[in-house]
Short mmCIF file of C-alpha atoms in Angstrom, two decimals:
data_model
loop_
_atom_site.label_atom_id
_atom_site.label_comp_id
_atom_site.label_asym_id
_atom_site.label_seq_id
_atom_site.Cartn_x
_atom_site.Cartn_y
_atom_site.Cartn_z
CA MET A 502 -19.13 -4.00 41.67
CA PRO A 503 -20.46 -4.00 38.10
CA ASP A 504 -18.69 -6.14 35.52
CA ARG A 505 -17.35 -3.63 33.00
CA SER A 506 -16.37 -6.26 30.48
CA GLN A 507 -20.04 -7.12 29.89
CA ASP A 508 -22.83 -4.57 29.54
CA ASN A 509 -25.79 -5.40 31.75
CA SER A 510 -28.20 -4.02 29.17
CA THR A 511 -27.58 -5.03 25.55
CA ILE A 512 -30.52 -3.09 24.11
CA SER A 513 -28.63 0.18 23.53
CA LYS A 514 -25.56 -1.61 22.25
CA HIS A 515 -27.62 -3.54 19.72
CA ALA A 516 -29.52 -0.43 18.69
CA ALA A 517 -26.34 1.54 18.09
CA ASP A 518 -24.51 -1.30 16.38
CA VAL A 519 -27.39 -2.31 14.13
CA LEU A 520 -28.07 1.28 13.08
CA ASN A 521 -24.47 1.84 12.08
CA ARG A 522 -24.14 -1.51 10.31
CA ARG A 523 -27.37 -0.95 8.39
CA TYR A 524 -26.15 2.54 7.48
CA PHE A 525 -22.86 1.07 6.28
CA LEU A 526 -24.64 -1.54 4.17
CA GLN A 527 -26.75 1.22 2.60
CA GLN A 528 -23.62 3.18 1.70
CA ALA A 529 -21.39 0.37 0.41
CA PRO A 530 -22.07 -2.54 -1.95
CA LEU A 531 -23.36 -5.63 -0.20
CA ALA A 532 -20.25 -7.57 -1.18
CA LEU A 533 -18.37 -5.64 1.48
CA GLY A 534 -20.64 -7.11 4.15
CA GLY A 535 -18.31 -10.11 4.00
CA THR A 536 -16.68 -11.87 6.83
CA ALA A 537 -16.11 -8.85 9.07
CA LEU A 538 -19.68 -7.57 9.23
CA GLY A 539 -21.14 -11.05 9.32
CA ALA A 540 -18.89 -11.99 12.20
CA LEU A 541 -19.76 -8.83 14.11
CA LEU A 542 -23.48 -9.38 13.63
CA ALA A 543 -23.12 -13.04 14.60
CA GLN A 544 -21.27 -11.95 17.72
CA ASP A 545 -24.33 -9.94 18.70
CA GLY A 546 -26.75 -12.73 17.78
CA PHE A 547 -28.18 -11.26 14.59
CA THR A 548 -26.79 -13.81 12.11
CA ALA A 549 -25.75 -17.39 12.47
CA GLU A 550 -22.85 -17.52 10.00
CA PRO A 551 -20.58 -14.92 8.40
CA THR A 552 -21.03 -14.42 4.68
CA PRO A 553 -18.17 -14.78 2.17
CA SER A 554 -15.67 -11.93 1.91
CA PRO A 555 -14.90 -10.39 -1.51
CA THR A 556 -11.17 -10.92 -0.91
CA LEU A 557 -9.36 -13.33 1.37
CA ALA A 558 -8.01 -11.33 4.30
CA LYS A 559 -4.41 -12.03 5.26
CA ALA A 560 -4.30 -9.39 8.01
CA LYS A 561 -6.68 -8.15 10.67
CA SER A 562 -4.76 -5.26 12.24
CA VAL A 563 -2.31 -2.50 11.27
CA ILE A 564 0.59 -0.77 13.01
CA PHE A 565 1.83 2.28 11.08
CA LEU A 566 5.22 3.57 12.24
CA PHE A 567 5.05 7.08 10.78
CA MET A 568 8.39 8.90 10.55
CA ALA A 569 7.05 12.47 10.47
CA GLY A 570 9.16 14.89 8.46
CA GLY A 571 10.44 12.59 5.73
CA PRO A 572 13.48 10.35 6.44
CA SER A 573 16.28 10.47 3.90
CA GLN A 574 16.33 7.30 1.82
CA LEU A 575 19.76 8.39 0.56
CA GLU A 576 21.26 8.24 4.05
CA LEU A 577 19.40 5.09 5.13
CA PHE A 578 18.40 2.76 2.29
CA GLU A 579 19.86 3.86 -1.06
CA ASP A 580 23.60 3.81 -1.74
CA LYS A 581 24.20 5.88 -4.90
CA PRO A 582 27.86 5.68 -6.04
CA GLU A 583 27.13 7.95 -9.03
CA LEU A 584 25.65 10.57 -6.74
CA LYS A 585 28.84 10.47 -4.69
CA ARG A 586 30.93 10.62 -7.85
CA PHE A 587 29.25 13.80 -9.06
CA HIS A 588 28.91 15.37 -5.60
CA GLY A 589 28.97 19.16 -5.77
CA GLU A 590 28.13 19.34 -9.46
CA ALA A 591 24.98 20.67 -11.10
CA PRO A 592 22.54 17.91 -12.06
CA PRO A 593 21.74 17.21 -15.72
CA ALA A 594 18.74 19.31 -16.75
CA SER A 595 16.86 16.18 -17.75
CA PHE A 596 16.80 15.04 -14.11
CA THR A 597 15.24 18.22 -12.70
CA GLU A 598 13.05 19.43 -15.55
CA GLY A 599 9.41 19.50 -14.53
CA ARG A 600 10.09 18.43 -10.93
CA ARG A 601 8.73 20.36 -7.97
CA PHE A 602 10.73 21.10 -4.83
CA ALA A 603 9.72 22.96 -1.70
CA PHE A 604 12.77 25.13 -0.96
CA LEU A 605 15.61 24.37 -3.37
CA LYS A 606 17.25 27.22 -5.25
CA PRO A 607 17.97 26.96 -8.98
CA ASP A 608 21.71 26.58 -8.37
CA ALA A 609 21.35 23.57 -6.01
CA LYS A 610 24.10 20.96 -6.43
CA LEU A 611 24.14 17.18 -6.15
CA LEU A 612 24.79 15.87 -2.66
CA GLY A 613 26.43 12.49 -2.20
CA SER A 614 25.94 10.74 1.13
CA THR A 615 28.91 10.27 3.45
CA ARG A 616 27.34 7.21 5.06
CA GLN A 617 28.76 3.72 4.71
CA PHE A 618 26.45 1.08 3.24
CA SER A 619 26.55 -2.72 3.20
CA ARG A 620 24.20 -5.44 1.99
CA TYR A 621 22.46 -7.68 4.52
CA GLY A 622 20.35 -10.82 4.60
CA GLU A 623 19.54 -13.24 1.84
CA CYS A 624 17.72 -10.45 0.00
CA GLY A 625 20.88 -8.30 -0.09
CA MET A 626 19.13 -5.14 1.07
CA GLU A 627 21.32 -2.05 1.32
CA LEU A 628 21.40 -0.45 4.75
CA SER A 629 23.58 2.32 6.08
CA GLU A 630 25.52 2.31 9.31
CA LEU A 631 22.73 4.39 10.87
CA LEU A 632 20.35 1.43 11.16
CA PRO A 633 22.29 -1.46 12.75
CA TYR A 634 19.20 -3.10 14.29
CA HIS A 635 17.38 -3.17 10.95
CA ARG A 636 19.95 -5.73 9.79
CA SER A 637 18.14 -8.34 11.87
CA ILE A 638 14.83 -7.90 10.00
CA VAL A 639 15.90 -7.38 6.36
CA ASP A 640 14.53 -10.79 5.41
CA ASP A 641 11.30 -10.29 7.37
CA VAL A 642 10.06 -7.15 5.62
CA CYS A 643 9.09 -6.14 2.10
CA TRP A 644 11.14 -3.18 0.85
CA LEU A 645 9.38 -0.61 -1.33
CA LYS A 646 12.19 1.44 -2.90
CA ALA A 647 10.19 3.54 -5.37
CA VAL A 648 7.27 5.03 -3.43
CA ALA A 649 5.80 8.24 -4.86
CA THR A 650 3.38 10.87 -3.62
CA ASP A 651 1.82 14.02 -5.05
CA VAL A 652 2.44 16.64 -2.36
CA PHE A 653 5.72 18.26 -1.30
CA ASN A 654 4.84 20.27 1.85
CA HIS A 655 4.63 18.57 5.23
CA GLY A 656 1.07 19.09 6.42
CA PRO A 657 -0.62 18.37 3.09
CA ALA A 658 1.76 15.46 2.41
CA LYS A 659 1.01 13.88 5.78
CA LEU A 660 -2.69 14.24 5.07
CA PHE A 661 -2.20 12.66 1.65
CA MET A 662 -0.33 9.67 3.10
CA ASN A 663 -2.97 9.21 5.79
CA THR A 664 -6.22 10.13 4.03
CA GLY A 665 -5.48 9.95 0.30
CA PHE A 666 -6.17 13.69 -0.03
CA GLN A 667 -4.05 16.76 0.70
CA ALA A 668 -6.64 18.91 2.51
CA PRO A 669 -8.37 18.30 5.86
CA GLY A 670 -11.84 16.83 5.99
CA ARG A 671 -11.31 13.31 4.64
CA PRO A 672 -11.32 10.16 6.80
CA SER A 673 -7.93 8.75 7.71
CA PHE A 674 -6.83 5.24 6.77
CA GLY A 675 -7.52 4.04 10.31
CA SER A 676 -11.01 5.50 10.19
CA TRP A 677 -11.82 3.84 6.86
CA LEU A 678 -10.56 0.53 8.21
CA THR A 679 -12.53 0.62 11.45
CA TYR A 680 -15.60 1.75 9.51
CA GLY A 681 -15.23 -1.24 7.21
CA LEU A 682 -14.19 -3.92 9.70
CA GLY A 683 -15.19 -2.69 13.14
CA SER A 684 -13.19 -3.66 16.21
CA GLU A 685 -12.39 -6.90 18.00
CA SER A 686 -11.81 -5.06 21.27
CA GLN A 687 -14.73 -4.37 23.59
CA ASN A 688 -12.71 -2.33 26.10
CA LEU A 689 -10.39 -0.20 23.97
CA PRO A 690 -10.82 2.11 20.96
CA ALA A 691 -10.55 0.48 17.54
CA PHE A 692 -8.11 3.19 16.35
CA VAL A 693 -5.34 4.39 18.66
CA VAL A 694 -2.69 7.08 18.10
CA LEU A 695 0.66 7.25 19.93
CA GLN A 696 3.14 10.12 19.62
CA SER A 697 6.83 10.65 20.40
CA GLY A 698 9.49 13.19 19.54
CA PRO A 699 9.89 16.89 20.33
CA ARG A 700 6.45 17.98 19.04
CA GLY A 701 3.30 16.75 17.39
CA PRO A 702 3.13 16.12 13.62
CA ARG A 703 2.15 18.94 11.29
CA ALA A 704 -1.57 18.81 10.40
CA GLY A 705 -2.31 17.58 13.93
CA ASN A 706 -5.46 15.66 14.69
CA ALA A 707 -6.69 15.99 11.09
CA LEU A 708 -4.31 13.06 10.47
CA TRP A 709 -6.47 10.71 12.54
CA SER A 710 -9.81 12.40 11.96
CA SER A 711 -12.85 10.45 10.82
CA GLY A 712 -13.68 13.27 8.39
CA PHE A 713 -17.23 12.87 7.13
CA LEU A 714 -17.57 9.38 8.64
CA PRO A 715 -19.35 9.17 12.01
CA SER A 716 -16.99 10.39 14.71
CA GLN A 717 -16.85 7.01 16.44
CA TYR A 718 -14.29 6.01 13.79
CA GLN A 719 -11.75 8.73 14.62
CA GLY A 720 -8.40 7.90 16.22
CA VAL A 721 -8.02 8.19 19.99
CA PRO A 722 -4.63 9.53 21.17
CA LEU A 723 -3.08 7.80 24.17
CA ARG A 724 -0.66 9.82 26.30
CA GLY A 725 2.84 8.56 26.93
CA GLN A 726 2.96 9.71 30.57
CA GLY A 727 0.38 10.06 33.30
CA PRO A 728 -3.19 8.88 32.71
CA PRO A 729 -3.31 7.33 29.20
CA ILE A 730 -6.52 9.25 28.42
CA LEU A 731 -7.50 12.47 30.18
CA HIS A 732 -10.76 12.72 32.14
CA LEU A 733 -11.14 8.94 32.32
CA GLN A 734 -10.99 8.72 36.11
CA THR A 735 -14.16 8.47 38.15
CA PRO A 736 -15.14 12.01 39.26
CA ALA A 737 -14.65 12.91 42.90
CA GLY A 738 -17.67 12.01 44.99
CA PHE A 739 -18.83 9.15 42.77
CA ASP A 740 -18.43 5.55 43.77
CA ASP A 741 -18.50 2.77 41.18
CA GLU A 742 -22.15 1.98 41.75
CA GLY A 743 -23.17 5.62 41.40
CA GLN A 744 -21.24 6.01 38.19
CA SER A 745 -22.81 2.86 36.81
CA ARG A 746 -26.30 4.28 37.49
CA LEU A 747 -25.33 7.56 35.80
CA ILE A 748 -24.06 5.79 32.66
CA SER A 749 -27.20 3.64 32.57
CA THR A 750 -29.47 6.70 32.80
CA LEU A 751 -27.54 8.53 30.07
CA ARG A 752 -27.76 5.44 27.88
CA GLN A 753 -31.54 5.25 28.25
CA LEU A 754 -31.96 8.94 27.40
CA ASN A 755 -29.71 8.63 24.37
CA ASP A 756 -31.59 5.50 23.24
CA VAL A 757 -34.83 7.45 23.19
CA GLN A 758 -33.27 10.22 21.12
CA LEU A 759 -31.62 7.69 18.79
CA GLN A 760 -34.92 5.95 18.09
CA GLN A 761 -36.60 9.28 17.37
CA SER A 762 -33.94 10.82 15.10
CA GLY A 763 -31.84 7.93 13.74
CA ASP A 764 -28.79 10.26 13.96
CA PRO A 765 -25.60 8.11 13.85
CA GLU A 766 -23.80 10.67 16.02
CA ILE A 767 -26.09 9.71 18.90
CA ALA A 768 -24.99 6.10 18.45
CA THR A 769 -21.43 7.42 18.60
CA ARG A 770 -22.24 9.21 21.85
CA ILE A 771 -23.67 6.04 23.39
CA ALA A 772 -20.66 3.99 22.34
CA ALA A 773 -18.26 6.66 23.63
CA TYR A 774 -19.79 6.72 27.10
CA GLU A 775 -19.80 2.96 27.43
CA THR A 776 -16.33 2.44 25.96
CA ALA A 777 -14.92 5.11 28.29
CA TYR A 778 -16.56 3.37 31.24
CA ARG A 779 -14.96 0.04 30.33
CA MET A 780 -11.62 1.75 29.61
CA GLN A 781 -11.36 3.00 33.18
CA THR A 782 -10.09 -0.47 34.01
CA SER A 783 -8.50 -1.59 30.75
CA ALA A 784 -6.48 1.53 29.81
CA PRO A 785 -4.35 1.77 32.97
CA GLU A 786 -3.55 -1.95 32.74
CA LEU A 787 -2.61 -1.54 29.08
CA VAL A 788 0.10 1.05 29.69
CA GLU A 789 1.63 -0.78 32.65
CA LEU A 790 4.80 -1.87 30.83
CA SER A 791 6.42 -3.10 34.05
CA GLN A 792 4.33 -6.25 33.52
CA GLU A 793 6.63 -7.14 30.63
CA THR A 794 9.71 -9.30 31.17
CA GLU A 795 13.13 -7.72 31.44
CA ALA A 796 14.13 -9.50 28.24
CA THR A 797 11.23 -7.89 26.35
CA LEU A 798 11.99 -4.43 27.72
CA ASN A 799 15.64 -4.84 26.73
CA LEU A 800 14.66 -6.03 23.24
CA TYR A 801 12.79 -2.77 22.60
CA GLY A 802 15.01 -0.52 24.69
CA ALA A 803 11.82 0.43 26.56
CA GLU A 804 11.76 2.09 29.98
CA PRO A 805 8.44 1.95 31.88
CA GLY A 806 7.17 5.39 32.80
CA LYS A 807 9.22 7.17 30.15
CA ALA A 808 7.67 8.69 27.02
CA SER A 809 9.53 7.25 24.03
CA PHE A 810 9.14 5.65 20.62
CA ALA A 811 10.41 2.39 22.15
CA ASN A 812 7.64 2.40 24.76
CA ASN A 813 5.08 3.17 22.07
CA CYS A 814 6.25 0.23 19.94
CA LEU A 815 5.81 -2.08 22.90
CA LEU A 816 2.39 -0.53 23.57
CA ALA A 817 1.49 -1.18 19.93
CA ARG A 818 2.17 -4.88 20.38
CA ARG A 819 0.04 -4.91 23.55
CA LEU A 820 -2.78 -3.14 21.69
CA VAL A 821 -2.70 -5.70 18.88
CA GLU A 822 -2.90 -8.49 21.46
CA ARG A 823 -6.03 -6.84 22.85
CA GLY A 824 -7.80 -6.67 19.50
CA VAL A 825 -7.23 -3.02 18.52
CA ARG A 826 -7.64 -2.69 14.77
CA PHE A 827 -5.36 0.24 13.84
CA ILE A 828 -2.43 1.68 15.78
CA GLN A 829 -0.49 4.65 14.46
CA LEU A 830 2.81 5.82 15.92
CA TYR A 831 4.03 9.30 14.97
CA HIS A 832 7.67 10.11 15.65
CA THR A 833 9.15 13.55 14.92
CA ASP A 834 11.41 15.11 13.68
CA TRP A 835 12.87 13.79 10.41
CA ASP A 836 12.90 17.12 8.55
CA HIS A 837 16.62 17.47 7.84
CA HIS A 838 17.03 20.53 5.63
CA GLY A 839 20.31 21.52 7.26
CA GLY A 840 21.12 23.98 10.02
CA LYS A 841 20.97 23.69 13.79
CA GLY A 842 19.01 20.64 14.91
CA ALA A 843 18.18 19.66 11.33
CA ASP A 844 21.47 18.43 9.90
CA LEU A 845 22.35 15.13 8.27
CA THR A 846 24.89 14.31 10.97
CA ASP A 847 24.01 14.69 14.65
CA ALA A 848 20.27 15.37 14.19
CA LEU A 849 19.74 12.45 11.81
CA GLU A 850 21.77 10.13 14.01
CA LYS A 851 19.62 11.09 16.99
CA GLU A 852 16.39 10.14 15.20
CA CYS A 853 17.86 6.86 13.99
CA ARG A 854 18.93 5.92 17.51
CA ALA A 855 15.41 6.70 18.75
CA VAL A 856 13.62 4.39 16.31
CA ASP A 857 16.02 1.77 14.92
CA GLN A 858 16.08 -0.71 17.80
CA ALA A 859 12.38 -0.52 18.65
CA SER A 860 11.24 -0.78 15.00
CA ALA A 861 13.21 -3.98 14.55
CA ALA A 862 12.16 -5.27 17.98
CA LEU A 863 8.49 -4.87 17.11
CA ILE A 864 8.88 -7.14 14.09
CA LEU A 865 10.89 -9.73 16.01
CA ASP A 866 8.47 -9.68 18.94
CA LEU A 867 5.35 -10.00 16.79
CA LYS A 868 6.98 -12.82 14.86
CA GLN A 869 7.97 -14.89 17.86
CA ARG A 870 4.49 -14.46 19.38
CA GLY A 871 2.79 -15.61 16.18
CA LEU A 872 1.19 -12.19 15.60
CA LEU A 873 3.09 -11.01 12.51
CA ASP A 874 1.21 -13.20 10.04
CA ASP A 875 -2.03 -11.27 10.55
CA THR A 876 -0.59 -7.86 11.49
CA LEU A 877 0.57 -5.32 8.91
CA VAL A 878 3.49 -3.17 10.08
CA ILE A 879 4.31 -0.13 7.91
CA TRP A 880 7.41 2.09 8.27
CA GLY A 881 7.91 5.39 6.45
CA GLY A 882 7.19 9.10 6.23
CA GLU A 883 5.20 11.45 4.04
CA PHE A 884 8.00 11.71 1.43
CA GLY A 885 11.76 11.31 1.07
CA ARG A 886 14.69 13.69 0.53
CA THR A 887 16.24 15.14 -2.61
CA PRO A 888 19.51 14.05 -4.26
CA LEU A 889 20.27 17.79 -4.27
CA GLY A 890 21.74 19.57 -1.30
CA GLU A 891 20.10 22.46 0.50
CA VAL A 892 22.28 24.99 2.34
CA ARG A 893 20.97 26.27 5.68
CA GLY A 894 24.13 26.87 7.65
CA THR A 895 24.93 23.22 7.11
CA ILE A 896 23.91 21.15 4.12
CA GLY A 897 20.71 19.14 4.25
CA ARG A 898 18.17 17.81 1.79
CA ASP A 899 14.82 19.18 0.60
CA HIS A 900 11.54 17.26 0.30
CA HIS A 901 11.37 14.68 -2.47
CA ILE A 902 8.09 13.18 -3.71
CA ASP A 903 9.10 11.14 -6.77
CA ALA A 904 10.99 8.22 -5.22
CA PHE A 905 11.55 7.25 -1.58
CA THR A 906 11.69 4.09 0.53
CA MET A 907 9.15 2.51 2.87
CA TRP A 908 8.82 -1.02 4.22
CA VAL A 909 5.90 -3.28 5.10
CA ALA A 910 6.03 -6.46 7.16
CA GLY A 911 3.51 -9.22 7.87
CA GLY A 912 -0.03 -9.62 6.63
CA GLY A 913 0.88 -11.51 3.47
CA PHE A 914 3.54 -9.13 2.12
CA ARG A 915 6.56 -10.92 0.66
CA PRO A 916 9.31 -11.05 3.29
CA GLY A 917 12.85 -10.34 2.16
CA TYR A 918 11.66 -8.92 -1.16
CA ILE A 919 13.00 -5.69 -2.67
CA HIS A 920 10.47 -4.02 -4.94
CA GLY A 921 11.35 -1.18 -7.27
CA SER A 922 14.48 0.75 -8.15
CA THR A 923 15.52 4.32 -8.89
CA ASP A 924 17.88 5.98 -11.35
CA GLU A 925 21.61 6.30 -10.66
CA LEU A 926 21.13 9.66 -8.90
CA GLY A 927 17.93 8.80 -7.04
CA PHE A 928 15.56 11.28 -8.71
CA ALA A 929 12.89 8.93 -10.04
CA ALA A 930 11.67 5.35 -10.19
CA THR A 931 13.03 3.16 -12.96
CA SER A 932 10.88 0.17 -11.98
CA GLY A 933 8.29 -0.87 -9.42
CA ARG A 934 6.82 2.57 -8.75
CA VAL A 935 4.25 2.43 -5.92
CA HIS A 936 2.06 5.51 -5.58
CA VAL A 937 0.42 6.28 -2.24
CA HIS A 938 -2.97 5.29 -3.71
CA ASP A 939 -1.45 1.95 -4.78
CA LEU A 940 -0.08 1.41 -1.27
CA HIS A 941 -3.50 2.07 0.25
CA ALA A 942 -5.22 -0.24 -2.25
CA THR A 943 -2.73 -3.03 -1.51
CA LEU A 944 -2.99 -2.68 2.26
CA LEU A 945 -6.81 -2.77 2.12
CA HIS A 946 -6.64 -5.83 -0.14
CA GLN A 947 -4.61 -7.68 2.48
CA LEU A 948 -7.21 -6.73 5.06
CA GLY A 949 -9.92 -8.34 2.94
CA ILE A 950 -11.31 -5.14 1.41
CA ASP A 951 -11.66 -4.14 -2.23
CA HIS A 952 -10.56 -0.50 -2.22
CA GLU A 953 -13.04 0.34 -5.00
CA ARG A 954 -15.98 -0.94 -2.95
CA LEU A 955 -15.24 0.62 0.43
CA THR A 956 -17.25 3.79 -0.18
CA TYR A 957 -19.28 6.33 1.74
CA ARG A 958 -21.82 8.73 0.24
CA PHE A 959 -21.24 12.32 1.27
CA GLN A 960 -22.67 15.48 -0.33
CA GLY A 961 -24.07 13.46 -3.21
CA ARG A 962 -20.88 11.61 -4.10
CA ASP A 963 -19.43 8.22 -3.21
CA PHE A 964 -16.00 8.75 -1.63
CA ARG A 965 -13.28 6.19 -1.00
CA LEU A 966 -9.77 6.18 0.49
CA THR A 967 -8.11 5.83 -2.94
CA ASP A 968 -10.37 8.42 -4.61
CA VAL A 969 -10.56 7.32 -8.28
CA HIS A 970 -7.03 5.92 -8.37
CA GLY A 971 -4.92 3.05 -7.09
CA HIS A 972 -4.27 -0.56 -7.96
CA VAL A 973 -3.20 -3.57 -5.92
CA VAL A 974 0.55 -4.25 -6.31
CA GLN A 975 0.41 -8.02 -6.66
CA GLU A 976 4.19 -8.39 -6.98
CA VAL A 977 4.74 -7.56 -3.30
CA LEU A 978 2.24 -10.15 -2.02
CA ILE A 979 2.72 -13.81 -1.19
#
């Protein structure tokens, strides 16, 4: 039986890898060649030593826990006594003038939260009763309490948080990262997407698209039940030896075409065939959560064989252990405008129960395994919720782009640090504002990449994740 962990013929692998690396070096300044590219080339025998990196990387992988729909910071992370005091009253005009909302009517009134808050940990972070498990990690994560974005509708806002632009067609964060750093895993995709909740996120696969980058950098969704990736099984009538001969023949034909045309998409095709072949063994083993101890399953609240956010968090840890560069978990539905299934009581409590324990468990598990230091874990949605109430049968909150809460753990972010603050009603940042472009710039910095130098020329222009914006927020870093 062929050994799928090692390719018998390295010619096509070298041809594909070298073409793409040379293409990258033509598109980006040489300073970005750095440690990652040097190490990858050295791994394949093309250089002896990695060259210096422009920034010192503190992290090598990312797990993004994306709360699709926009969780309410005012029910979870921000106790606003003044908002409660003036509940039901019209807001001062100075607070709403010039602000954009998706659905609010002009007569919308202030909405104070009914949730009980307390302070936890040495940092004194405010948490509501809805997130009891988060209390155990308040001093392990960096709290960003004044995040801002530009877009107030779900699909475009999700695209903006993931790609730095509000329309489809741009590479996602995970695609930029795998383009810049490559992958440490030989048997799994560099960029993996996991989903939970009642439906997929708005904007769909554009959220993990590679955009104008070669398609080998796009995210690969793994299914929560059944085969982790469809069409990965050996076709009926093929034994392992026969399939190996087929893959080898396809590789040789693609090599010829690659040498003739230099088209990077052919290199993508070669890599896809060979990665899929290796994944036939590695993917089923990856999702076999019954291999975990009972204590670990209980920590996450995970149940093998069941599709859930808890299972996906545990899978994310297993993916990091196996060298996957970027793992994104989407969990819906946090869109609590009010009305049936979208209220700030039962519906919000349901989402919190689904994610609270596993989110905290992921941090604790990574930490005790020594993986948190070089793994960035991000928690948050595309925007927050308004201090104003929205009436849809029951009272909810509209989308809010000017100030909401996210947290980041590991990878050189300051643990137990609260960055930023908002006004007494929660409309806007009063200090420590972190725009989405700033967040992207800071995350890339911790991964050893200068966000201004990670570029790709497309249609005559050099594009980057942060467009022409963004700065590294030094205050949140160790």
